[in-house]
C-alpha cells in the first residue's frame, strides 16, 4: 500500500463520510470495494483505529457525518504520536473547532498532549506604548512609557495523575523615552528585570481544578474585567464548574498577597504597597451565545502590615471588598454588562470623599477577537469609575485607580497568534477633582502580542 500522511488519510475518509460505533474486523469494509479510490485511506485509518465501522461491517460513507462522529475521529487522531508537523497542525486546528464535542466525549487536550511530550512550553512576547497626560501631576506634560516583555510558561505533566507543574518566567525592559528622559510612569529610571512570578502545581482536588503554590489570581471569570485584582498570591485557588454546559462556576482563593508597586516596571503609583492575607469567594454564570450573565464576589485583606494598613478603616488591620455584576448577550456578537464594587474603607486615612470607596464599569462590546483566527476583531466602549480604595490591583491598562472617564478600544488579530490592541481613555483624577484642583486625565495605549 502506498504510504500516506494522516492528513491524506483523514481527507479521504471525510470526502466519502465517516463511520460510527465499533469495528470488529481488520479487513476492509464490505461496502468499500478494493478498487475504490478511497480504499487505501479508509483501510489505513481503520487499521490505525482512527475510524470505526458499523456493527454490520459496513462503512456507510455516503451518509452525512455528524459533528459528534467527527469529534470521535479527531479524538483518536489526537492520540497518535508518529505524525509530522503539518499533520499535527491540522489535528490541533480540528480540535479547536470541535472543542465542545470533544469536551462532551470527555477528551482533554492536556491529557492527550502528555502522551507525546512530558513538558510543554508556551508564552508571549509583548511590546507596548502608554502615553499619559495628568493635569493633577507636578509635570503636566505627557509622559511616555514603552516596555518589552517576554513570558515563558513551561508545563510539566506529573505522570498519569492529572496534575501538572507550572511556572511563569518574565523578562521585561523599559525603553527610553524622548519626553521624560527614559523614566517610567512611576518615576523610576529605565530598567529591566527577570523574575519568576508564578510557580505552582495544578490538578483535580475536591472536585475542583486546584492550583497550589504561587498562583495567578484574577477576579471576574464572567466578563473578564479583572476589576478587583489581577496579580499573584502565595497560596491556593480552587475553581469548580457545573451546570449542563459548565456555564456556572464557583472559585475560592486563599493565601498571602505581597505587592510592591515600586518593584515593578510600568505600574501606577496608585497601587497598594505592602502585604496581607488574601481571601476571596466568587460565583458566576456566563451566557454562551445569548442571555443573562451574572457575577458576585467577596474579597478580603487581613493582617496587613503597617504600610498596607494605612488604607484600612481606623484601628483595623483588615478591609473587605464586594462586587456584583450583570450583563446581557443579545447574540454571539453584542454584549452589554456592568459591575459595581464597594469597600469598607470609609474611615481610611487620606480618604477623599465617599466616592473613593466604590468602583464600577459599564461596557458595550461588539464581536470577539480570537487569536486563532486571523482577521478577527472586536471593539468596545466603556465608562469606568475606579475609586482609589475600592480595588486592589486591577488589570486595566490605562483606566487607572483614582480616575473616572470614558474608554474606547479595539483588538485585531493581524495573523494567527498575533494580536494588536489600541485604547484611549479620557477622564479625571478623583482626588484632584474632589479638592477642586486641575483634574483632567487622558491616556493612550497600544500593544502587539505574539503568542507561542
Short mmCIF file of C-alpha atoms in Angstrom, two decimals:
data_model
loop_
_atom_site.label_atom_id
_atom_site.label_comp_id
_atom_site.label_asym_id
_atom_site.label_seq_id
_atom_site.Cartn_x
_atom_site.Cartn_y
_atom_site.Cartn_z
CA UNK A 1 0.00 0.00 0.00
CA UNK A 2 1.28 3.48 -0.83
CA UNK A 3 2.25 5.31 2.33
CA UNK A 4 0.11 8.35 3.10
CA UNK A 5 0.16 11.00 5.81
CA UNK A 6 -2.54 11.32 8.45
CA UNK A 7 -3.80 14.40 6.58
CA UNK A 8 -4.46 12.43 3.39
CA UNK A 9 -5.98 9.54 5.34
CA UNK A 10 -8.48 11.77 7.13
CA UNK A 11 -9.17 13.77 3.97
CA UNK A 12 -10.00 10.62 2.06
CA UNK A 13 -12.32 9.44 4.78
CA UNK A 14 -14.05 12.80 5.15
CA UNK A 15 -14.79 13.09 1.44
CA UNK A 16 -16.94 9.95 1.45
CA UNK A 17 -18.26 10.29 5.00
CA UNK A 18 -17.49 8.87 8.44
CA UNK A 19 -18.09 5.73 10.43
CA UNK A 20 -19.61 5.20 13.82
CA UNK A 21 -19.67 2.87 16.84
CA UNK A 22 -17.42 -0.21 16.58
CA UNK A 23 -15.46 -2.26 14.03
CA UNK A 24 -14.53 -5.81 14.90
CA UNK A 25 -12.57 -6.92 11.86
CA UNK A 26 -9.27 -5.78 10.37
CA UNK A 27 -10.48 -6.42 6.80
CA UNK A 28 -11.83 -3.61 4.58
CA UNK A 29 -15.46 -2.67 4.97
CA UNK A 30 -17.91 -4.65 2.89
CA UNK A 31 -19.25 -1.52 1.21
CA UNK A 32 -15.79 -0.14 0.30
CA UNK A 33 -14.51 -2.37 -2.54
CA UNK A 34 -10.81 -2.86 -3.11
CA UNK A 35 -10.93 -0.92 -6.38
CA UNK A 36 -12.45 2.17 -4.70
CA UNK A 37 -10.33 5.33 -4.83
CA UNK A 38 -10.85 5.69 -1.06
CA UNK A 39 -9.94 2.09 -0.20
CA UNK A 40 -6.38 2.86 0.97
CA UNK A 41 -7.38 5.81 3.14
CA UNK A 42 -10.30 4.10 4.82
CA UNK A 43 -8.42 0.84 5.39
CA UNK A 44 -5.38 2.59 6.84
CA UNK A 45 -7.49 4.72 9.22
CA UNK A 46 -9.42 1.63 10.30
CA UNK A 47 -6.25 -0.38 10.97
CA UNK A 48 -4.83 2.53 12.96
CA UNK A 49 -8.05 2.74 14.99
CA UNK A 50 -8.81 6.30 13.86
CA UNK A 51 -12.17 5.40 12.24
CA UNK A 52 -14.58 2.59 13.04
CA UNK A 53 -17.32 0.88 11.11
CA UNK A 54 -20.85 -0.09 11.94
CA UNK A 55 -21.65 -3.38 13.69
CA UNK A 56 -22.79 -4.92 10.36
CA UNK A 57 -19.27 -4.45 8.94
CA UNK A 58 -20.14 -1.54 6.66
CA UNK A 59 -18.63 1.93 6.44
CA UNK A 60 -21.69 3.78 5.06
CA UNK A 61 -19.58 6.51 3.56
CA UNK A 62 -22.44 8.11 1.67
CA UNK A 63 -24.14 9.22 4.89
CA UNK A 64 -23.68 12.78 6.17
CA UNK A 65 -21.27 12.90 9.09
CA UNK A 66 -22.39 14.43 12.40
CA UNK A 67 -20.17 16.73 14.43
CA UNK A 68 -20.11 14.08 17.15
CA UNK A 69 -18.80 11.47 14.69
CA UNK A 70 -16.17 13.93 13.51
CA UNK A 71 -15.13 14.55 17.12
CA UNK A 72 -14.63 10.79 17.56
CA UNK A 73 -12.20 10.76 14.64
CA UNK A 74 -10.33 13.80 15.95
CA UNK A 75 -10.08 12.34 19.47
CA UNK A 76 -8.42 9.21 18.13
CA UNK A 77 -6.15 11.17 15.81
CA UNK A 78 -5.01 13.28 18.78
CA UNK A 79 -3.56 10.19 20.48
CA UNK A 80 -1.22 9.49 17.55
CA UNK A 81 2.39 10.43 18.26
CA UNK A 82 4.04 9.38 14.97
CA UNK A 83 2.72 12.22 12.82
CA UNK A 84 4.59 15.04 11.14
CA UNK A 85 4.36 18.75 11.94
CA UNK A 86 1.81 19.55 9.22
CA UNK A 87 -0.45 16.72 10.35
CA UNK A 88 -0.29 17.83 13.98
CA UNK A 89 -1.17 21.40 13.00
CA UNK A 90 -4.27 20.13 11.18
CA UNK A 91 -5.33 17.96 14.12
CA UNK A 92 -4.85 20.91 16.53
CA UNK A 93 -6.99 23.13 14.29
CA UNK A 94 -9.73 20.49 14.12
CA UNK A 95 -9.58 20.03 17.89
CA UNK A 96 -10.16 23.76 18.40
CA UNK A 97 -13.13 23.75 16.03
CA UNK A 98 -14.73 20.71 17.69
CA UNK A 99 -13.70 21.55 21.26
CA UNK A 100 -17.25 21.42 22.62
CA UNK A 101 -17.91 17.97 21.16
CA UNK A 102 -14.54 16.76 22.46
CA UNK A 103 -15.50 18.07 25.90
CA UNK A 104 -18.70 16.05 25.75
CA UNK A 105 -16.66 12.99 24.85
CA UNK A 106 -14.56 13.57 27.96
CA UNK A 107 -11.45 14.37 25.94
CA UNK A 108 -8.99 16.87 27.37
CA UNK A 109 -6.21 18.20 25.20
CA UNK A 110 -3.80 18.31 28.14
CA UNK A 111 -4.39 14.61 28.83
CA UNK A 112 -3.61 13.78 25.22
CA UNK A 113 -0.59 16.09 24.93
CA UNK A 114 1.25 14.28 27.69
CA UNK A 115 1.30 11.11 25.58
CA UNK A 116 3.72 12.76 23.16
CA UNK A 117 5.70 15.17 25.31
CA UNK A 118 6.06 15.41 29.08
CA UNK A 119 6.91 19.13 29.02
CA UNK A 120 5.09 21.82 27.06
CA UNK A 121 6.30 25.38 26.55
CA UNK A 122 4.09 28.36 25.85
CA UNK A 123 4.48 32.07 26.24
CA UNK A 124 4.14 35.55 24.88
CA UNK A 125 6.29 38.38 23.56
CA UNK A 126 4.76 41.82 24.08
CA UNK A 127 5.62 45.38 23.13
CA UNK A 128 3.51 48.26 24.38
CA UNK A 129 3.38 52.04 24.44
CA UNK A 130 1.49 54.07 27.04
CA UNK A 131 1.18 57.87 26.98
CA UNK A 132 -0.43 59.67 29.95
CA UNK A 133 -1.28 63.34 30.43
CA UNK A 134 -2.25 64.03 34.03
CA UNK A 135 -3.00 67.68 34.85
CA UNK A 136 -3.01 66.88 38.58
CA UNK A 137 0.65 65.83 38.44
CA UNK A 138 3.58 68.16 39.07
CA UNK A 139 4.71 67.57 35.48
CA UNK A 140 1.68 68.31 33.32
CA UNK A 141 3.45 67.22 30.10
CA UNK A 142 2.55 63.88 28.59
CA UNK A 143 4.73 61.08 29.95
CA UNK A 144 5.57 58.15 27.71
CA UNK A 145 6.27 54.61 28.72
CA UNK A 146 7.33 51.77 26.42
CA UNK A 147 8.06 48.25 27.51
CA UNK A 148 9.14 44.93 26.07
CA UNK A 149 8.14 41.79 27.89
CA UNK A 150 8.88 38.11 27.28
CA UNK A 151 6.95 35.45 29.16
CA UNK A 152 7.89 31.77 29.17
CA UNK A 153 5.35 29.35 30.63
CA UNK A 154 6.57 25.75 30.96
CA UNK A 155 4.14 22.99 31.94
CA UNK A 156 5.31 19.51 33.01
CA UNK A 157 2.91 16.56 33.30
CA UNK A 158 3.27 14.62 36.54
CA UNK A 159 2.86 11.02 35.39
CA UNK A 160 -0.74 9.97 34.81
CA UNK A 161 -2.02 11.74 37.91
CA UNK A 162 -3.80 14.53 36.04
CA UNK A 163 -1.51 17.05 37.80
CA UNK A 164 0.94 19.42 36.16
CA UNK A 165 3.83 21.55 37.43
CA UNK A 166 3.73 25.10 36.06
CA UNK A 167 5.78 28.28 36.12
CA UNK A 168 5.82 31.72 34.54
CA UNK A 169 9.16 33.40 33.85
CA UNK A 170 9.10 37.10 32.94
CA UNK A 171 11.76 39.28 31.41
CA UNK A 172 10.76 42.91 30.89
CA UNK A 173 12.58 46.07 29.95
CA UNK A 174 11.55 49.68 29.56
CA UNK A 175 12.79 51.57 26.52
CA UNK A 176 13.99 55.15 26.94
CA UNK A 177 11.61 57.98 26.12
CA UNK A 178 12.44 61.25 24.40
CA UNK A 179 9.90 63.14 26.52
CA UNK A 180 10.87 62.06 30.01
CA UNK A 181 14.49 61.01 29.75
CA UNK A 182 13.78 57.32 29.93
CA UNK A 183 11.68 57.36 33.06
CA UNK A 184 8.60 55.19 33.51
CA UNK A 185 5.17 56.27 34.67
CA UNK A 186 6.02 55.60 38.29
CA UNK A 187 9.09 57.83 38.22
CA UNK A 188 11.77 55.15 38.27
CA UNK A 189 14.66 55.08 35.82
CA UNK A 190 14.90 52.93 32.73
CA UNK A 191 15.49 49.33 33.81
CA UNK A 192 14.96 45.67 33.07
CA UNK A 193 14.35 42.67 35.25
CA UNK A 194 13.79 38.91 35.20
CA UNK A 195 11.56 37.19 37.70
CA UNK A 196 9.57 34.02 38.27
CA UNK A 197 6.23 35.38 39.37
CA UNK A 198 4.29 32.09 39.29
CA UNK A 199 5.27 28.57 40.26
CA UNK A 200 2.56 26.07 41.17
CA UNK A 201 1.04 22.64 40.67
CA UNK A 202 -2.42 22.20 39.16
CA UNK A 203 -4.78 19.27 39.15
CA UNK A 204 -8.08 17.77 40.34
CA UNK A 205 -8.78 18.19 44.07
CA UNK A 206 -12.08 18.22 46.00
CA UNK A 207 -13.93 18.11 42.67
CA UNK A 208 -12.25 21.32 41.51
CA UNK A 209 -9.41 22.42 39.30
CA UNK A 210 -6.90 23.31 42.03
CA UNK A 211 -3.74 25.42 41.90
CA UNK A 212 -1.28 25.29 44.80
CA UNK A 213 1.83 27.45 45.17
CA UNK A 214 2.49 30.95 43.90
CA UNK A 215 -0.52 31.25 41.62
CA UNK A 216 -2.09 33.94 39.49
CA UNK A 217 -5.48 35.12 40.68
CA UNK A 218 -7.92 37.07 38.54
CA UNK A 219 -11.25 38.48 39.65
CA UNK A 220 -14.28 38.12 37.38
CA UNK A 221 -14.32 34.98 35.21
CA UNK A 222 -17.64 36.12 33.70
CA UNK A 223 -16.91 39.45 31.99
CA UNK A 224 -13.10 39.16 32.21
CA UNK A 225 -12.53 42.64 33.63
CA UNK A 226 -10.11 41.86 36.46
CA UNK A 227 -11.52 44.96 38.16
CA UNK A 228 -10.60 43.93 41.72
CA UNK A 229 -7.32 42.08 41.21
CA UNK A 230 -5.04 40.62 38.55
CA UNK A 231 -1.90 39.51 40.36
CA UNK A 232 -0.17 36.60 42.10
CA UNK A 233 -0.63 35.22 45.61
CA UNK A 234 1.18 32.53 47.56
CA UNK A 235 -1.49 30.03 48.49
CA UNK A 236 -4.24 28.03 46.78
CA UNK A 237 -7.10 28.57 44.35
CA UNK A 238 -9.99 26.18 43.69
CA UNK A 239 -12.28 26.51 40.69
CA UNK A 240 -15.47 24.44 40.34
CA UNK A 241 -17.54 24.44 37.14
CA UNK A 242 -21.02 22.97 36.97
CA UNK A 243 -24.27 23.01 35.03
CA UNK A 244 -25.27 21.31 31.80
CA UNK A 245 -22.84 23.30 29.67
CA UNK A 246 -20.48 24.22 32.53
CA UNK A 247 -21.55 27.84 32.30
CA UNK A 248 -21.60 28.24 36.11
CA UNK A 249 -18.58 28.38 38.39
CA UNK A 250 -17.53 28.89 41.97
CA UNK A 251 -14.00 29.98 42.90
CA UNK A 252 -12.26 30.17 46.26
CA UNK A 253 -8.79 31.65 46.84
CA UNK A 254 -6.69 31.87 49.99
CA UNK A 255 -3.09 32.93 50.52
CA UNK A 256 -0.62 35.70 51.23
CA UNK A 257 -0.57 38.75 48.99
CA UNK A 258 2.67 40.71 48.63
CA UNK A 259 2.74 43.69 46.32
CA UNK A 260 5.37 46.37 45.96
CA UNK A 261 4.45 48.90 43.28
CA UNK A 262 7.95 50.36 43.17
CA UNK A 263 9.50 47.00 42.30
CA UNK A 264 7.55 46.55 39.07
CA UNK A 265 8.03 48.40 35.80
CA UNK A 266 5.16 50.39 34.33
CA UNK A 267 2.76 50.11 37.28
CA UNK A 268 0.74 53.06 38.54
CA UNK A 269 1.69 54.82 41.77
CA UNK A 270 -1.86 54.29 42.93
CA UNK A 271 -1.47 50.54 43.56
CA UNK A 272 -1.13 49.23 47.11
CA UNK A 273 2.32 48.71 48.61
CA UNK A 274 2.57 46.04 51.29
CA UNK A 275 1.40 42.57 52.31
CA UNK A 276 -1.73 40.97 53.71
CA UNK A 277 -3.61 37.67 53.98
CA UNK A 278 -5.89 37.37 50.99
CA UNK A 279 -9.21 35.50 50.76
CA UNK A 280 -11.85 35.57 48.05
CA UNK A 281 -15.06 33.78 47.06
CA UNK A 282 -16.58 34.28 43.64
CA UNK A 283 -19.65 32.87 41.90
CA UNK A 284 -20.77 33.43 38.35
CA UNK A 285 -22.87 32.41 35.38
CA UNK A 286 -21.68 33.12 31.84
CA UNK A 287 -24.18 33.03 28.97
CA UNK A 288 -22.85 31.13 25.99
CA UNK A 289 -24.36 32.82 22.92
CA UNK A 290 -27.39 34.71 24.23
CA UNK A 291 -28.90 35.56 27.60
CA UNK A 292 -28.08 36.90 31.05
CA UNK A 293 -24.70 36.65 32.76
CA UNK A 294 -24.13 37.41 36.44
CA UNK A 295 -21.28 37.72 38.95
CA UNK A 296 -20.98 38.04 42.73
CA UNK A 297 -17.70 38.21 44.64
CA UNK A 298 -16.19 38.86 48.07
CA UNK A 299 -12.50 39.70 48.58
CA UNK A 300 -10.69 40.33 51.87
CA UNK A 301 -7.27 41.54 53.01
CA UNK A 302 -6.38 40.85 56.65
CA UNK A 303 -3.34 41.07 58.94
CA UNK A 304 -1.97 43.85 56.77
CA UNK A 305 1.45 45.27 57.61
CA UNK A 306 1.89 48.89 58.71
CA UNK A 307 2.41 50.13 55.15
CA UNK A 308 -0.69 48.42 53.88
CA UNK A 309 -2.97 49.09 56.83
CA UNK A 310 -2.98 52.87 56.28
CA UNK A 311 -5.63 52.12 53.64
CA UNK A 312 -7.86 50.25 56.11
CA UNK A 313 -10.51 51.60 58.44
CA UNK A 314 -9.29 53.34 61.58
CA UNK A 315 -7.82 50.94 64.19
CA UNK A 316 -8.17 48.00 61.83
CA UNK A 317 -5.73 45.73 60.00
CA UNK A 318 -8.28 44.38 57.54
CA UNK A 319 -10.56 45.51 54.77
CA UNK A 320 -13.21 43.92 52.58
CA UNK A 321 -14.39 44.36 49.00
CA UNK A 322 -17.67 43.28 47.43
CA UNK A 323 -18.56 43.15 43.74
CA UNK A 324 -21.69 42.39 41.75
CA UNK A 325 -22.17 42.27 38.02
CA UNK A 326 -24.94 41.76 35.49
CA UNK A 327 -24.81 41.53 31.72
CA UNK A 328 -26.80 40.52 28.69
CA UNK A 329 -25.68 38.95 25.42
CA UNK A 330 -28.04 40.00 22.63
CA UNK A 331 -26.35 37.45 20.35
CA UNK A 332 -22.88 35.96 19.95
CA UNK A 333 -21.50 39.37 18.88
CA UNK A 334 -23.11 42.03 21.10
CA UNK A 335 -22.76 42.17 24.88
CA UNK A 336 -23.62 44.85 27.45
CA UNK A 337 -22.56 44.48 31.08
CA UNK A 338 -21.97 46.42 34.27
CA UNK A 339 -20.05 45.76 37.50
CA UNK A 340 -20.17 47.58 40.82
CA UNK A 341 -17.61 47.24 43.63
CA UNK A 342 -17.62 48.63 47.17
CA UNK A 343 -15.11 48.52 50.02
CA UNK A 344 -15.42 49.31 53.75
CA UNK A 345 -12.66 51.96 53.72
CA UNK A 346 -14.92 54.88 54.64
CA UNK A 347 -12.64 55.84 57.53
CA UNK A 348 -9.28 55.32 55.84
CA UNK A 349 -6.58 57.93 56.36
CA UNK A 350 -6.00 60.18 53.32
CA UNK A 351 -9.58 59.39 52.34
CA UNK A 352 -11.05 61.95 49.94
CA UNK A 353 -14.81 61.75 49.61
CA UNK A 354 -17.29 58.91 49.78
CA UNK A 355 -16.77 58.07 46.13
CA UNK A 356 -13.24 56.73 46.67
CA UNK A 357 -14.63 53.53 48.23
CA UNK A 358 -16.62 52.49 45.15
CA UNK A 359 -15.86 51.43 41.59
CA UNK A 360 -17.91 50.49 38.58
CA UNK A 361 -17.51 49.53 34.94
CA UNK A 362 -20.19 49.76 32.23
CA UNK A 363 -19.11 48.24 28.90
CA UNK A 364 -20.69 47.68 25.50
CA UNK A 365 -18.71 45.27 23.33
CA UNK A 366 -19.14 44.16 19.73
CA UNK A 367 -17.60 40.90 18.50
CA UNK A 368 -14.65 38.99 19.99
CA UNK A 369 -11.11 38.79 18.66
CA UNK A 370 -9.87 35.19 18.50
CA UNK A 371 -6.08 34.80 18.29
CA UNK A 372 -6.57 31.53 16.38
CA UNK A 373 -8.43 33.37 13.59
CA UNK A 374 -6.53 35.91 11.50
CA UNK A 375 -8.62 38.97 10.72
CA UNK A 376 -10.97 38.59 13.68
CA UNK A 377 -11.57 41.72 15.77
CA UNK A 378 -13.64 43.45 18.41
CA UNK A 379 -14.47 46.98 19.52
CA UNK A 380 -15.83 48.33 22.80
CA UNK A 381 -16.81 51.49 24.65
CA UNK A 382 -16.84 51.77 28.45
CA UNK A 383 -17.36 54.20 31.30
CA UNK A 384 -15.21 53.42 34.34
CA UNK A 385 -15.12 54.86 37.82
CA UNK A 386 -12.28 53.42 39.91
CA UNK A 387 -12.15 54.68 43.47
CA UNK A 388 -8.63 54.58 44.87
CA UNK A 389 -9.68 52.39 47.80
CA UNK A 390 -12.28 50.24 46.02
CA UNK A 391 -9.98 47.79 44.20
CA UNK A 392 -6.63 46.10 44.90
CA UNK A 393 -4.67 45.68 41.64
CA UNK A 394 -6.96 45.90 38.59
CA UNK A 395 -5.84 44.71 35.20
CA UNK A 396 -6.82 47.83 33.26
CA UNK A 397 -4.03 49.21 31.11
CA UNK A 398 -4.96 52.93 31.21
CA UNK A 399 -8.09 53.15 33.37
CA UNK A 400 -6.07 53.96 36.49
CA UNK A 401 -7.28 53.73 40.07
CA UNK A 402 -8.38 57.15 41.38
CA UNK A 403 -9.82 58.10 37.98
CA UNK A 404 -13.17 58.21 36.21
CA UNK A 405 -13.78 58.51 32.50
CA UNK A 406 -14.68 57.10 29.10
CA UNK A 407 -12.61 54.49 27.32
CA UNK A 408 -12.78 53.08 23.80
CA UNK A 409 -10.67 50.26 22.42
CA UNK A 410 -10.25 47.69 19.70
CA UNK A 411 -8.43 44.38 19.23
CA UNK A 412 -7.37 42.98 15.86
CA UNK A 413 -5.73 39.65 15.05
CA UNK A 414 -3.06 40.51 12.48
CA UNK A 415 -2.19 36.87 11.92
CA UNK A 416 -2.77 33.71 13.87
CA UNK A 417 -1.37 34.25 17.39
CA UNK A 418 -0.51 37.91 16.72
CA UNK A 419 -2.85 40.35 18.47
CA UNK A 420 -2.80 44.17 18.24
CA UNK A 421 -4.68 46.48 20.63
CA UNK A 422 -5.34 50.23 20.78
CA UNK A 423 -7.13 52.03 23.67
CA UNK A 424 -7.95 55.65 24.51
CA UNK A 425 -9.12 56.98 27.89
CA UNK A 426 -10.38 60.45 28.75
CA UNK A 427 -11.37 61.36 32.29
CA UNK A 428 -10.43 63.00 35.59
CA UNK A 429 -8.46 62.26 38.73
CA UNK A 430 -10.99 61.72 41.52
CA UNK A 431 -8.82 63.09 44.33
CA UNK A 432 -7.87 66.23 42.39
CA UNK A 433 -11.44 66.82 41.26
CA UNK A 434 -12.69 66.47 44.84
CA UNK A 435 -10.11 69.02 46.00
CA UNK A 436 -11.00 71.50 43.26
CA UNK A 437 -7.60 71.20 41.54
CA UNK A 438 -6.79 70.55 37.87
CA UNK A 439 -8.03 67.03 37.34
CA UNK A 440 -8.02 66.23 33.60
CA UNK A 441 -6.52 62.81 32.90
CA UNK A 442 -6.21 61.17 29.49
CA UNK A 443 -4.16 58.29 28.18
CA UNK A 444 -3.49 56.31 25.02
CA UNK A 445 -2.25 52.75 24.93
CA UNK A 446 -1.17 50.40 22.15
CA UNK A 447 0.43 47.00 22.13
CA UNK A 448 1.27 43.97 19.99
CA UNK A 449 1.31 40.45 21.45
CA UNK A 450 2.99 37.43 19.83
CA UNK A 451 1.74 34.18 21.38
CA UNK A 452 3.55 30.88 21.06
#
